[in-house]
């Protein structure tokens, strides 16, 4: 054997030995894998690859602009373009193949998977199901339904080769103008938290992850990347953190997304208080935290705070982290800790577990889930003289309003979904057997075609408003003569990056819409015929000025791709509406407790102070006796329910109490009822709201005469408020009044129970 061959055998051996000695994720401990990683590999793993930077949005009114492309972005994109696994996904992570660490993929969002529906040189399409907006889902007050939606959504995540869905969004509806409220659930933290937990459990049952977002106090879009939200600790703990706490404890989301804003002077993503002391220390969270996209401030502070992953990432950030470790300003053990947290989650992902995805989720089956969920979350606001369900003799309908022919299925921004189709209301009603006025259909189709011509490309970052079409008086009279009734849809859309405005055409009706409502309702009324308004909106709008004109108002929200079918199902009575408002509709904008210090109006967008404290939504209206237009929890049904037998399982309130109540359908049609339990609690040292939602449940479909007994279990700790002086959750001794009702202001049964000893749970102080 010559020397050269001996040397080659020797070097193969060395390489072979070192290869077999490389630890592998899953086979070896995460600790060993981290140890085997180079500093550069670790720095790359805690920073996304930025492959999937979205195209910059077209200019949108009210909208912020995406930050300029970071240095090196172009190069990064060119390098990686051919390696993109799921086109249109929001981001992915760096693979360390030698150690068995695959790249994982993240995609939005709360109403379904947002990915590009088409790919270059590929005949297949990749449409995903557009589910109803989160606000509609919360209006169902049905955690089982939420779970079912989550299961279907998670299946699309799995089958499209994605590992983590960037949802649910669960910020509190502090003010109706927040542009992204449609992506969120409610003004109430219990409803938000329970809904989010049900969604997370549903999605994650597929073996994929979620990211509850945006943690925390991201309740406005105005200057969201820099705004400082000033909120006292009690308010944070009881309102803005509470929903997250519930979701973390009841569903263990794989990841949490920190928010863009500053909270009490510190960027959320750099806040050790928020991400380590509270989230992990107090709540015991063991997943990982990622930034929101381009929330890049100080990567070292983010790493130290416990923001484990920076998304979507740049080369510059990676180099900064490497340098910081080399220079000693970032302890390598901090980096190791963050890497380990990411690896723990990577081990659960489909890609790590070798799942062979089909790229063919069952879209037909999911469309049925959308149709059902859509109708379950619609809220019947008005129904004079049983206008709805539409009587069988009313066969011909004057279908009016541009959005009847082009329903808004969801909001825009990252929460947009490229769905296979959008069912409008004309299709829904025609398939339900109605005849629609033909000439109106022709005019609206032409109007929509003109709009399309002016805006040929629909971009998910901004969807331009479709102007309403005016109809002259003679035409309206003709319709009132020839049609049996009128259905008029009013639409509103909003999205990420901008807040809404208290303008006509946004929070208020514009002149044309108001005129249309007045003239149509008058013309039909003069013939003894009825008008129904369908509200196809994503958030609260002004209604006091016009709600008395029509005979019925259905708040249809934005119900996803099957919207037209879901609305028709409710209008015809195929589905009896059972949705209830997850927020208050105030009489006047100025009644809203944050009206004067919402960033659009305070003239100082660099800061917003939540001066109303815990008194937001019904907590405010009920405590300070301000009558709302439609209260939290309100919604009508085609039947009536009787409540009876409020029974406690104990004579006093110790650690926990159960209360049961029987709900009976005493009307003529089958229906479901969302039952709400509010509690008025004594407050020795701090002011308590008049009442707070402490539990809720939904009956099954009750046939006429049918009844169901619901049992709610409430822990004493659920009744506590946070006393900042004591830095403790306190449930005072005294009398607690349990109120079971159909809404926050329609209480049917009341029971009192005494708590003999106060409960005091001390926690460490977060903010001075
Ligand atoms: C949004 C997030 C979203 C992310 C990725 C950001 O602009 O605020 O909610 O998940 O983009 O698309």
XYZ file of C-alpha atoms in Angstrom, residues 142-700:
559
model
C -69.070 28.663 21.025
C -65.704 27.182 21.939
C -66.543 23.839 20.283
C -67.194 25.581 16.997
C -63.975 27.521 17.406
C -62.133 24.291 17.954
C -63.664 22.790 14.826
C -62.571 25.830 12.791
C -59.105 25.527 14.293
C -58.911 21.857 13.327
C -59.804 22.614 9.723
C -57.406 25.562 9.544
C -54.611 23.530 11.080
C -55.142 20.803 8.524
C -54.385 23.331 5.768
C -51.272 24.410 7.646
C -50.142 20.790 7.736
C -51.053 19.870 4.174
C -49.390 22.954 2.705
C -46.070 22.097 4.338
C -46.213 24.833 6.981
C -45.129 24.242 10.558
C -46.453 27.207 12.506
C -49.550 29.326 11.887
C -49.112 32.967 12.906
C -52.426 33.107 14.722
C -54.613 33.661 16.625
C -54.475 37.418 17.071
C -55.968 38.250 20.418
C -55.521 41.888 21.281
C -58.402 43.519 23.088
C -60.863 45.739 21.200
C -60.046 48.884 23.138
C -61.483 51.240 20.566
C -63.641 50.465 17.511
C -61.307 52.354 15.207
C -58.430 49.902 15.551
C -57.758 48.764 11.996
C -57.063 45.170 12.987
C -59.949 44.579 15.385
C -61.427 42.140 12.875
C -58.409 39.871 13.496
C -59.106 39.961 17.226
C -61.947 38.645 19.322
C -63.487 40.944 21.857
C -63.424 43.812 24.331
C -63.477 41.175 27.077
C -60.398 39.159 28.087
C -62.271 36.038 29.207
C -64.086 35.671 25.903
C -60.835 36.429 24.017
C -58.804 33.981 26.065
C -61.283 31.113 25.848
C -61.774 31.589 22.121
C -58.037 31.775 21.509
C -57.429 28.642 23.575
C -60.091 26.726 21.636
C -58.569 27.892 18.353
C -55.021 26.977 19.411
C -56.131 23.549 20.625
C -57.915 22.963 17.321
C -55.012 24.050 15.113
C -52.376 22.254 17.187
C -54.352 19.002 17.222
C -52.926 18.605 13.697
C -49.376 18.465 15.011
C -48.611 21.993 13.815
C -47.959 25.070 15.925
C -49.525 28.470 16.510
C -48.291 31.887 17.542
C -50.594 33.852 19.792
C -50.105 37.508 18.995
C -49.393 40.397 19.484
C -48.088 40.302 23.029
C -48.994 42.846 24.376
C -51.112 46.010 24.399
C -50.992 46.358 20.619
C -54.428 47.952 20.410
C -53.868 50.445 17.626
C -52.147 50.437 14.272
C -51.204 54.107 14.249
C -47.411 54.339 14.467
C -47.440 50.815 15.765
C -43.712 50.324 15.355
C -42.823 53.054 17.783
C -45.851 53.993 19.813
C -45.453 53.817 23.574
C -48.542 52.399 25.253
C -48.755 53.539 28.845
C -50.872 51.189 30.884
C -50.985 50.663 34.626
C -50.299 47.218 36.025
C -53.814 46.470 37.209
C -55.224 47.230 33.769
C -52.570 45.147 32.073
C -53.112 42.171 34.303
C -56.900 42.255 34.297
C -57.537 43.281 30.704
C -54.633 43.245 28.267
C -52.660 40.274 29.654
C -55.564 38.202 30.907
C -56.620 36.693 27.569
C -53.017 35.713 26.817
C -52.696 34.156 30.248
C -55.798 32.044 29.657
C -54.628 30.966 26.200
C -51.143 30.083 27.465
C -52.464 28.049 30.373
C -55.305 26.325 28.550
C -53.731 25.584 25.192
C -49.950 25.957 25.414
C -49.343 27.565 22.016
C -46.001 26.544 20.590
C -44.979 30.154 20.125
C -45.908 33.674 21.160
C -45.392 36.724 18.952
C -44.301 39.857 20.757
C -45.814 43.104 19.585
C -44.307 46.084 17.796
C -45.192 48.726 20.344
C -43.428 49.889 23.440
C -45.125 49.046 26.677
C -44.456 51.502 29.480
C -41.381 52.795 27.714
C -39.823 49.514 26.606
C -40.296 47.709 23.290
C -42.378 44.603 23.946
C -39.768 42.490 22.170
C -37.056 43.875 24.457
C -39.026 43.569 27.652
C -37.600 41.087 30.114
C -40.515 41.941 32.406
C -43.028 40.855 29.815
C -41.297 37.947 28.111
C -39.407 36.394 30.984
C -40.685 37.555 34.343
C -44.373 37.340 33.485
C -44.689 34.931 30.567
C -42.248 32.280 31.693
C -41.696 33.044 35.352
C -45.251 33.599 36.444
C -47.263 31.760 33.793
C -44.800 28.907 33.247
C -44.684 29.226 29.450
C -42.173 26.884 27.782
C -42.502 27.564 24.055
C -40.555 30.264 22.230
C -41.179 33.917 21.525
C -40.715 35.521 18.112
C -40.775 39.188 17.142
C -43.399 40.610 14.875
C -42.062 41.170 11.369
C -39.242 43.713 11.158
C -39.635 44.673 14.823
C -35.892 45.052 14.822
C -34.526 47.400 17.363
C -31.749 46.065 19.492
C -31.206 42.346 18.810
C -29.071 41.984 21.913
C -31.800 43.411 24.140
C -34.291 41.139 22.390
C -32.153 38.059 23.030
C -31.668 38.993 26.660
C -35.359 39.742 27.188
C -36.274 36.240 26.087
C -37.407 37.094 22.593
C -35.910 33.952 21.158
C -36.389 34.512 17.450
C -36.166 37.674 15.333
C -38.327 37.599 12.214
C -38.066 37.657 9.302
C -34.382 38.374 9.885
C -31.419 39.960 8.144
C -27.762 39.235 7.714
C -26.947 42.399 9.625
C -28.725 41.116 12.724
C -26.895 37.818 12.577
C -23.560 39.586 12.419
C -24.528 41.866 15.313
C -25.329 38.873 17.476
C -22.078 37.107 16.602
C -20.109 40.253 17.361
C -21.919 40.812 20.653
C -21.000 37.334 21.851
C -17.410 37.747 20.725
C -17.140 41.099 22.468
C -18.855 39.888 25.596
C -21.935 42.143 25.510
C -24.158 39.100 24.969
C -23.527 36.103 27.137
C -23.384 32.990 24.972
C -25.484 31.143 27.545
C -28.378 33.495 26.711
C -28.052 32.603 23.055
C -27.863 28.909 23.963
C -31.030 29.195 26.032
C -32.926 30.816 23.148
C -31.610 28.288 20.644
C -32.666 25.438 22.930
C -36.200 26.816 23.176
C -36.454 26.985 19.398
C -35.085 23.453 19.021
C -37.590 22.107 21.523
C -40.366 23.358 19.275
C -38.634 22.288 16.052
C -38.758 18.712 17.341
C -42.552 18.847 17.339
C -42.941 20.111 13.778
C -44.215 18.113 10.806
C -41.042 18.814 8.826
C -38.863 17.466 11.614
C -41.089 14.411 11.952
C -40.878 13.726 8.233
C -44.539 14.378 7.450
C -45.204 14.050 3.743
C -47.628 16.862 2.988
C -50.035 16.631 0.105
C -50.506 20.254 -0.982
C -54.107 19.174 -1.298
C -56.121 19.921 1.807
C -59.788 19.082 1.597
C -61.046 22.515 0.582
C -64.615 21.306 -0.047
C -64.947 19.941 3.455
C -63.507 23.120 4.967
C -65.907 25.252 2.925
C -68.729 23.542 4.818
C -67.088 24.464 8.125
C -66.897 28.075 6.916
C -70.549 28.149 5.909
C -71.642 26.780 9.263
C -69.304 28.907 11.390
C -70.259 31.998 9.394
C -73.940 31.707 10.175
C -73.316 30.773 13.828
C -71.457 34.016 14.464
C -73.878 36.428 12.815
C -75.776 38.716 15.170
C -79.382 39.688 14.615
C -79.557 43.270 15.859
C -83.088 44.301 14.900
C -86.127 42.327 13.834
C -89.313 44.381 13.926
C -92.519 42.380 13.639
C -90.638 39.231 12.817
C -89.382 40.521 9.497
C -86.891 37.678 9.580
C -86.782 34.879 8.731
C -88.067 35.923 5.334
C -91.666 34.760 5.022
C -92.182 32.048 2.404
C -94.497 34.218 0.289
C -91.704 36.757 -0.250
C -90.129 35.328 -3.338
C -88.704 38.320 -5.163
C -86.027 40.487 -3.655
C -84.585 43.860 -4.596
C -80.970 43.138 -3.706
C -79.161 46.429 -3.220
C -75.758 47.754 -2.204
C -72.493 47.000 -3.968
C -71.421 44.601 -1.295
C -74.460 42.385 -1.846
C -72.805 41.503 -5.134
C -69.275 41.514 -3.775
C -69.296 40.575 -0.125
C -66.192 41.459 1.846
C -65.060 38.088 3.112
C -62.331 39.305 5.468
C -59.978 42.177 6.199
C -56.694 42.964 4.481
C -53.052 42.912 5.509
C -51.297 39.834 6.804
C -54.676 38.407 7.849
C -55.830 38.208 4.230
C -56.387 34.804 2.628
C -56.169 33.911 -1.072
C -59.253 31.739 -1.264
C -60.614 29.701 -4.171
C -63.880 31.649 -4.453
C -66.051 34.224 -2.702
C -69.752 33.543 -2.551
C -71.707 36.795 -2.756
C -75.220 37.336 -1.509
C -76.877 37.250 -4.936
C -75.636 33.700 -5.382
C -76.612 32.751 -1.827
C -80.159 34.048 -2.230
C -80.667 32.658 -5.725
C -79.561 29.213 -4.650
C -81.973 29.529 -1.722
C -84.791 29.912 -4.264
C -85.336 33.688 -4.448
C -85.736 35.725 -7.590
C -83.620 38.851 -7.673
C -84.443 41.968 -9.650
C -82.503 41.489 -12.874
C -81.927 45.063 -13.863
C -80.358 45.820 -10.487
C -78.053 42.845 -10.872
C -76.984 44.152 -14.293
C -76.294 47.667 -12.957
C -74.286 46.441 -9.993
C -72.293 44.041 -12.138
C -71.370 46.915 -14.459
C -70.507 49.111 -11.468
C -68.249 46.418 -10.052
C -66.624 45.895 -13.443
C -65.764 49.621 -13.588
C -64.223 49.360 -10.129
C -62.198 46.356 -11.211
C -60.978 48.202 -14.269
C -59.730 51.035 -12.083
C -58.124 48.601 -9.613
C -57.103 45.560 -11.628
C -54.794 44.037 -9.034
C -56.094 43.113 -5.613
C -53.155 43.248 -3.229
C -53.447 41.720 0.191
C -51.871 44.752 1.798
C -54.656 47.055 0.786
C -58.050 46.579 -0.762
C -59.552 49.800 -2.083
C -63.085 50.604 -1.023
C -65.756 50.032 -3.634
C -67.857 53.171 -3.876
C -71.600 52.735 -3.379
C -73.786 53.065 -6.465
C -76.540 55.645 -6.459
C -80.000 54.594 -7.566
C -82.537 57.166 -8.657
C -85.851 57.600 -6.954
C -87.916 56.288 -9.875
C -85.932 53.084 -9.927
C -86.402 52.602 -6.198
C -90.163 53.120 -6.635
C -90.191 50.569 -9.414
C -88.436 48.061 -7.154
C -90.884 48.730 -4.325
C -93.719 47.992 -6.740
C -92.308 44.860 -8.284
C -90.340 43.153 -5.511
C -91.644 41.591 -2.308
C -88.924 43.055 -0.139
C -85.537 44.779 -0.159
C -82.210 43.555 1.155
C -79.507 46.221 1.289
C -75.912 45.481 2.268
C -73.601 48.066 3.802
C -69.910 47.139 3.737
C -66.774 48.319 5.493
C -63.265 47.010 5.296
C -60.113 47.711 7.208
C -56.722 46.159 7.582
C -53.280 46.071 8.942
C -51.157 49.164 9.138
C -53.834 51.810 9.576
C -56.616 52.678 11.958
C -60.107 53.601 10.886
C -61.443 57.104 11.104
C -64.461 58.842 12.498
C -65.315 59.926 8.963
C -68.330 59.528 6.783
C -67.750 56.405 4.745
C -65.851 54.802 7.597
C -67.212 54.922 11.153
C -70.254 56.792 9.843
C -72.404 56.080 6.823
C -71.606 58.342 3.916
C -74.341 60.570 2.487
C -75.128 58.211 -0.355
C -75.516 55.204 1.948
C -77.733 57.126 4.337
C -79.853 58.421 1.478
C -80.164 54.915 0.068
C -81.304 53.504 3.411
C -83.845 56.286 3.835
C -85.280 56.170 0.336
C -85.398 52.369 0.037
C -87.013 51.854 3.442
C -89.536 54.652 2.753
C -90.471 53.331 -0.686
C -90.927 49.740 0.515
C -92.760 50.813 3.650
C -95.211 52.837 1.543
C -96.151 49.567 -0.184
C -96.369 47.654 3.100
C -93.104 45.874 2.323
C -89.987 45.362 4.359
C -86.312 46.235 4.144
C -83.505 44.242 5.707
C -80.027 45.689 6.153
C -77.083 43.319 6.094
C -73.970 44.730 7.730
C -70.890 43.313 6.081
C -68.355 44.941 8.372
C -65.251 44.064 10.369
C -65.820 46.302 13.370
C -68.227 48.622 15.140
C -69.778 51.482 13.189
C -72.231 54.244 13.991
C -75.824 53.034 13.870
C -77.809 55.361 16.145
C -78.618 57.734 13.293
C -80.164 55.164 11.021
C -80.987 51.912 12.790
C -84.695 52.742 13.064
C -85.286 52.994 9.317
C -85.049 49.326 8.316
C -87.252 46.514 9.594
C -84.407 44.187 10.406
C -80.638 44.420 10.696
C -78.373 41.413 10.439
C -74.795 41.962 11.509
C -73.177 39.462 9.163
C -69.593 40.549 9.894
C -67.124 39.243 7.291
C -67.933 35.590 7.156
C -65.242 34.141 4.924
C -65.452 32.705 1.448
C -68.955 31.209 1.851
C -70.422 34.482 3.180
C -73.322 34.612 0.709
C -74.510 31.161 1.748
C -74.160 31.883 5.460
C -76.129 35.140 5.194
C -78.827 33.410 3.137
C -79.011 30.602 5.705
C -79.800 33.127 8.430
C -82.169 35.295 6.348
C -84.210 32.243 5.363
C -84.223 30.733 8.840
C -82.315 27.621 7.788
C -80.081 28.733 10.630
C -81.599 30.500 13.604
C -79.175 33.296 14.559
C -77.470 32.743 17.885
C -74.516 35.128 17.690
C -74.083 37.727 20.392
C -71.935 40.840 20.354
C -68.397 40.375 21.681
C -68.153 44.154 22.059
C -70.367 47.144 22.739
C -71.938 49.295 20.046
C -72.039 52.728 21.703
C -74.698 55.331 21.037
C -72.143 57.963 20.130
C -68.451 57.736 19.356
C -67.726 60.140 22.177
C -69.281 57.719 24.674
C -66.356 55.360 24.136
C -64.040 55.591 27.149
C -60.930 55.802 24.965
C -62.489 58.266 22.500
C -60.209 61.088 23.566
C -57.015 59.164 23.918
C -56.932 56.945 20.909
C -53.847 57.819 18.848
C -55.823 59.151 15.904
C -57.194 61.856 18.132
C -54.637 62.791 20.752
C -52.260 64.544 18.381
C -49.279 62.709 19.841
C -48.997 59.382 18.138
C -45.709 58.548 19.835
C -47.629 57.794 23.014
C -51.034 56.539 24.021
C -52.112 56.385 27.619
C -54.859 53.953 28.548
C -56.335 56.385 31.028
C -59.675 54.636 31.268
C -57.859 51.776 33.011
C -59.882 48.615 33.378
C -63.069 50.455 32.494
C -63.340 49.593 28.840
C -66.358 48.215 26.992
C -69.238 47.021 29.142
C -67.152 47.387 32.286
C -67.325 51.120 31.633
C -70.885 51.466 30.314
C -72.394 49.381 33.105
C -70.369 50.903 35.940
C -70.930 54.499 34.910
C -74.501 54.019 33.681
C -73.936 55.020 30.091
C -76.575 53.352 27.947
C -75.064 51.693 24.889
C -76.867 51.234 21.605
C -76.324 47.474 21.617
C -74.694 46.064 24.680
C -71.963 43.478 25.011
C -73.494 40.021 24.744
C -76.593 41.231 22.878
C -78.167 39.363 19.971
C -81.685 38.335 18.949
C -83.019 34.928 17.971
C -86.036 33.682 16.016
C -87.135 31.944 19.201
C -87.266 32.805 22.908
C -85.565 31.183 25.856
C -86.642 30.875 29.437
C -84.031 30.684 32.188
C -84.721 28.856 35.441
C -83.192 27.045 38.408
C -80.047 28.926 39.248
C -78.427 26.528 41.693
C -75.088 26.776 43.493
C -73.382 23.536 44.470
C -72.333 24.999 47.811
C -73.672 27.410 50.392
C -70.536 29.487 50.470
C -67.775 30.467 48.129
C -64.471 28.846 48.964
C -61.880 27.924 46.348
C -64.371 27.147 43.667
C -68.092 27.184 43.056
C -70.355 25.699 40.424
C -73.577 27.231 39.358
C -76.099 25.581 37.094
C -78.956 27.048 35.140
C -81.641 25.548 32.938
C -82.430 27.116 29.584
C -85.630 26.174 27.782
C -86.691 27.014 24.251
C -90.190 28.417 24.704
C -90.588 29.626 21.120
C -91.705 27.960 17.930
C -88.449 27.177 16.179
C -85.288 25.369 17.164
C -82.414 27.532 18.340
C -79.238 27.843 20.381
C -78.595 30.254 23.202
C -75.307 31.767 24.355
C -75.661 31.960 28.118
C -73.524 34.441 30.024
C -72.541 34.478 33.676
C -71.575 37.859 35.126
C -70.442 38.442 38.679
C -70.673 41.601 40.784
C -67.984 41.363 43.432
C -67.244 43.343 46.563
C -64.240 45.654 46.383
C -62.754 46.716 49.679
C -59.759 48.736 48.553
C -60.156 49.023 44.824
C -63.085 49.887 42.614
C -64.593 46.881 40.893
C -66.626 47.089 37.689
C -70.405 46.768 38.144
C -70.098 43.269 36.762
C -67.685 41.142 34.802
C -68.118 38.139 32.571
C -66.857 35.108 34.476
C -68.139 32.198 32.379
C -70.266 31.471 29.331
C -71.611 28.522 27.432
C -73.745 27.717 24.467
C -76.639 25.330 24.466
C -76.954 22.653 21.823
